[in-house]
């Protein structure tokens, strides 16, 4: 049986972590959860510890004392877990469960039925889907992908959905060095996969329900930083 670990990166998520989401994920899958605290200033750790107390054999805390950003937190946590050599797959889901727990369970089931080495959620607007994105965030996402594809031609609809799972072999190839960007590290992942001729081993899975959750760190003011990062990887080609 495949053993799967899921990282939930957390920075000041005290008010956004919902026990009901964790309950559903734990009760309807066999994953092990690792909450990676990124130097939170609020009571995120206390909220996580309450959840862990209910699932001590399947929920764990990785407590990074200094804030270093989501990209670096995922990089550090995924390598720390992979070095334990206990899991066949390791992924990450956003703490706000903008991708609902039901969709995440569906993704996990798809992984078990598939021979793919990595899977990732995709917010494709299909008939009768419940994808609810803020307009400016949707536009930013399409601009990012259009500019990136000028150089890299990834052939992917959605690089930014915060639900991705990788085999331990893929992790060794793609997470061997830190990311250069804060907001676009997901894009860096796919560029590295392409450079190593590994995209063929992945599967993009449409999610049918998704919504922007209040309190996101990505706002309109982040657009300038994102444009600078696009320049780093779209025009220099460096990851």
Coordinates of C-alpha atoms in Angstrom, one line a residue:
X1 CA 0.0 0.0 0.0
X2 CA 1.3 3.4 -0.9
X3 CA 2.2 5.6 2.0
X4 CA 1.4 9.3 1.4
X5 CA 2.4 12.3 3.4
X6 CA 0.8 15.7 3.0
X7 CA 2.4 19.0 4.1
X8 CA 0.1 21.9 5.1
X9 CA 2.2 25.0 5.2
X10 CA 1.0 27.5 7.8
X11 CA 1.7 31.1 8.4
X12 CA -0.7 33.0 10.7
X13 CA -3.5 30.5 9.9
X14 CA -5.1 30.5 13.4
X15 CA -8.4 31.7 12.0
X16 CA -8.4 29.8 8.8
X17 CA -7.5 26.3 9.9
X18 CA -10.8 24.4 10.3
X19 CA -10.8 21.2 12.3
X20 CA -13.8 20.0 10.1
X21 CA -11.6 20.0 7.0
X22 CA -8.8 18.0 8.8
X23 CA -11.4 15.6 10.2
X24 CA -12.8 14.9 6.7
X25 CA -9.3 14.3 5.2
X26 CA -8.2 12.0 8.0
X27 CA -11.4 10.0 8.2
X28 CA -11.7 9.5 4.4
X29 CA -8.1 8.8 3.5
X30 CA -5.0 7.1 5.0
X31 CA -2.6 10.1 4.6
X32 CA -0.2 11.3 7.2
X33 CA -0.4 15.1 7.7
X34 CA 2.5 17.4 8.6
X35 CA 1.7 20.9 9.6
X36 CA 4.7 23.1 8.7
X37 CA 4.6 26.2 10.8
X38 CA 6.4 29.1 9.1
X39 CA 7.3 31.2 12.1
X40 CA 3.6 32.3 12.7
X41 CA 3.1 35.3 15.0
X42 CA -0.5 34.3 16.1
X43 CA -1.8 31.2 17.8
X44 CA -1.4 28.9 14.7
X45 CA 0.8 26.5 16.7
X46 CA -1.8 26.2 19.4
X47 CA -4.5 25.6 16.9
X48 CA -2.4 22.9 15.2
X49 CA -1.6 21.2 18.6
X50 CA -5.3 20.9 19.3
X51 CA -5.9 19.1 16.0
X52 CA -2.8 16.9 16.5
X53 CA -4.1 15.8 20.0
X54 CA -7.0 14.1 18.2
X55 CA -4.9 12.3 15.7
X56 CA -1.5 11.7 17.3
X57 CA -0.5 8.9 15.0
X58 CA -1.3 10.7 11.8
X59 CA -0.8 14.4 12.4
X60 CA 2.6 16.0 13.2
X61 CA 4.0 19.5 13.6
X62 CA 7.2 20.7 11.9
X63 CA 7.8 24.0 13.7
X64 CA 10.1 26.4 11.8
X65 CA 10.7 29.3 14.3
X66 CA 11.7 31.9 11.7
X67 CA 9.4 33.0 8.8
X68 CA 10.9 32.2 5.5
X69 CA 7.9 32.1 3.1
X70 CA 5.7 29.4 1.7
X71 CA 8.2 28.3 -1.0
X72 CA 11.1 27.8 1.4
X73 CA 8.9 26.2 4.0
X74 CA 7.6 23.6 1.5
X75 CA 11.2 23.0 0.3
X76 CA 12.5 22.4 3.8
X77 CA 9.6 20.3 5.0
X78 CA 9.4 18.1 1.9
X79 CA 13.1 17.3 2.1
X80 CA 13.0 16.7 5.8
X81 CA 10.2 14.2 5.4
X82 CA 11.7 12.5 2.3
X83 CA 14.9 11.9 4.2
X84 CA 13.0 9.7 6.6
X85 CA 12.3 7.3 3.7
X86 CA 8.9 6.3 5.1
X87 CA 6.6 7.6 2.4
X88 CA 6.1 6.8 -1.3
X89 CA 4.5 10.1 -2.1
X90 CA 4.7 13.6 -0.5
X91 CA 2.6 16.5 -1.4
X92 CA 1.2 19.8 -0.1
X93 CA -2.2 21.3 0.3
X94 CA -3.1 24.9 1.3
X95 CA -4.1 25.4 4.9
X96 CA -7.2 27.3 4.0
X97 CA -8.6 24.3 2.1
X98 CA -9.5 26.5 -0.9
X99 CA -9.4 23.2 -2.6
X100 CA -12.0 21.5 -0.5
X101 CA -11.2 18.3 1.5
X102 CA -13.6 16.3 -0.7
X103 CA -11.6 17.3 -3.8
X104 CA -8.4 16.4 -2.1
X105 CA -9.7 12.9 -1.2
X106 CA -10.7 12.5 -4.8
X107 CA -7.2 13.4 -5.9
X108 CA -5.7 10.9 -3.5
X109 CA -8.0 8.2 -4.9
X110 CA -6.9 9.1 -8.4
X111 CA -3.3 8.8 -7.4
X112 CA -3.8 5.3 -6.1
X113 CA -5.5 4.2 -9.3
X114 CA -2.8 5.8 -11.5
X115 CA 0.7 4.8 -12.3
X116 CA 1.7 8.5 -12.5
X117 CA 4.7 9.8 -10.5
X118 CA 3.0 13.1 -9.6
X119 CA -0.4 14.7 -9.8
X120 CA -1.7 18.3 -9.3
X121 CA -5.0 20.0 -9.1
X122 CA -6.2 22.3 -11.9
X123 CA -9.0 24.9 -11.6
X124 CA -10.4 24.4 -15.1
X125 CA -13.8 26.0 -15.6
X126 CA -15.9 23.1 -16.8
X127 CA -19.7 22.9 -17.2
X128 CA -21.4 22.9 -13.7
X129 CA -18.1 23.2 -11.9
X130 CA -18.0 25.3 -8.7
X131 CA -14.8 27.2 -9.3
X132 CA -15.1 30.6 -7.6
X133 CA -12.0 32.8 -8.1
X134 CA -11.6 36.5 -7.6
X135 CA -11.4 38.1 -11.0
X136 CA -8.1 39.8 -10.5
X137 CA -6.5 36.6 -9.3
X138 CA -7.7 34.7 -12.3
X139 CA -6.3 37.4 -14.6
X140 CA -3.0 37.4 -12.8
X141 CA -2.8 33.6 -13.1
X142 CA -3.5 33.7 -16.9
X143 CA -0.9 36.5 -17.4
X144 CA 1.7 34.5 -15.5
X145 CA 1.1 31.3 -17.5
X146 CA 1.1 33.2 -20.8
X147 CA 4.4 35.0 -20.1
X148 CA 6.0 31.8 -18.8
X149 CA 4.9 29.8 -21.8
X150 CA 6.7 32.3 -24.2
X151 CA 9.9 30.7 -23.1
X152 CA 9.1 27.4 -21.5
X153 CA 5.9 26.0 -23.2
X154 CA 4.9 23.9 -20.3
X155 CA 1.6 22.8 -21.8
X156 CA -0.2 23.1 -18.4
X157 CA -3.5 24.9 -17.7
X158 CA -3.0 25.7 -14.0
X159 CA 0.4 25.8 -12.4
X160 CA -0.7 27.7 -9.2
X161 CA -3.4 25.4 -7.6
X162 CA -2.1 24.6 -4.1
X163 CA -2.7 20.9 -4.3
X164 CA 0.2 18.8 -5.6
X165 CA 1.6 15.3 -4.8
X166 CA 5.0 13.9 -5.9
X167 CA 6.7 10.5 -5.7
X168 CA 9.8 10.3 -3.6
X169 CA 11.9 9.7 -6.8
X170 CA 10.5 12.9 -8.3
X171 CA 11.2 14.9 -5.1
X172 CA 14.9 13.9 -5.2
X173 CA 15.1 15.3 -8.8
X174 CA 13.0 18.5 -8.4
X175 CA 13.5 19.6 -4.8
X176 CA 17.2 19.2 -4.6
X177 CA 17.8 23.0 -4.4
X178 CA 15.9 26.0 -3.0
X179 CA 13.5 28.0 -5.1
X180 CA 14.5 31.5 -6.5
X181 CA 11.0 33.0 -6.2
X182 CA 8.5 33.5 -3.5
X183 CA 5.2 33.6 -5.4
X184 CA 6.1 31.4 -8.5
X185 CA 7.8 28.4 -7.0
X186 CA 5.1 26.2 -8.4
X187 CA 6.1 27.4 -11.9
X188 CA 9.8 26.6 -11.0
X189 CA 8.7 23.1 -10.1
X190 CA 7.2 22.5 -13.5
X191 CA 10.2 24.1 -15.3
X192 CA 12.5 21.7 -13.4
X193 CA 10.3 18.8 -14.3
X194 CA 10.4 19.8 -18.0
X195 CA 14.2 20.3 -17.9
X196 CA 14.6 16.8 -16.6
X197 CA 12.1 15.3 -19.1
X198 CA 9.7 14.3 -16.3
X199 CA 6.5 16.1 -17.2
X200 CA 5.3 13.0 -19.0
X201 CA 5.0 11.2 -15.7
X202 CA 2.5 13.7 -14.3
X203 CA -1.3 14.1 -14.5
X204 CA -3.3 17.4 -14.2
X205 CA -6.6 16.6 -12.4
X206 CA -9.5 19.0 -12.7
X207 CA -11.0 20.1 -9.4
X208 CA -14.8 20.7 -9.6
X209 CA -15.0 22.9 -6.5
X210 CA -12.6 25.6 -5.4
X211 CA -13.0 29.1 -3.8
X212 CA -10.8 32.0 -2.7
X213 CA -10.8 32.1 1.1
X214 CA -10.6 35.5 2.9
X215 CA -7.3 36.2 4.5
X216 CA -5.0 35.1 1.6
X217 CA -1.5 36.6 1.6
X218 CA -1.8 37.1 -2.2
X219 CA -3.4 40.5 -2.8
X220 CA -3.4 43.0 -5.6
X221 CA -0.4 44.7 -4.0
X222 CA 1.6 41.6 -4.7
X223 CA 1.4 42.0 -8.4
X224 CA 4.6 44.0 -8.7
X225 CA 6.6 41.3 -6.9
X226 CA 5.0 38.7 -9.1
X227 CA 6.0 40.6 -12.3
X228 CA 9.6 40.8 -11.1
X229 CA 9.6 37.1 -10.5
X230 CA 8.1 36.4 -13.9
X231 CA 11.2 38.3 -15.3
X232 CA 13.5 36.0 -13.3
X233 CA 12.2 32.8 -14.7
X234 CA 10.5 33.7 -17.9
X235 CA 13.3 35.8 -19.4
X236 CA 16.4 34.6 -17.7
X237 CA 15.3 30.9 -17.8
X238 CA 16.8 30.4 -14.3
X239 CA 15.2 28.2 -11.6

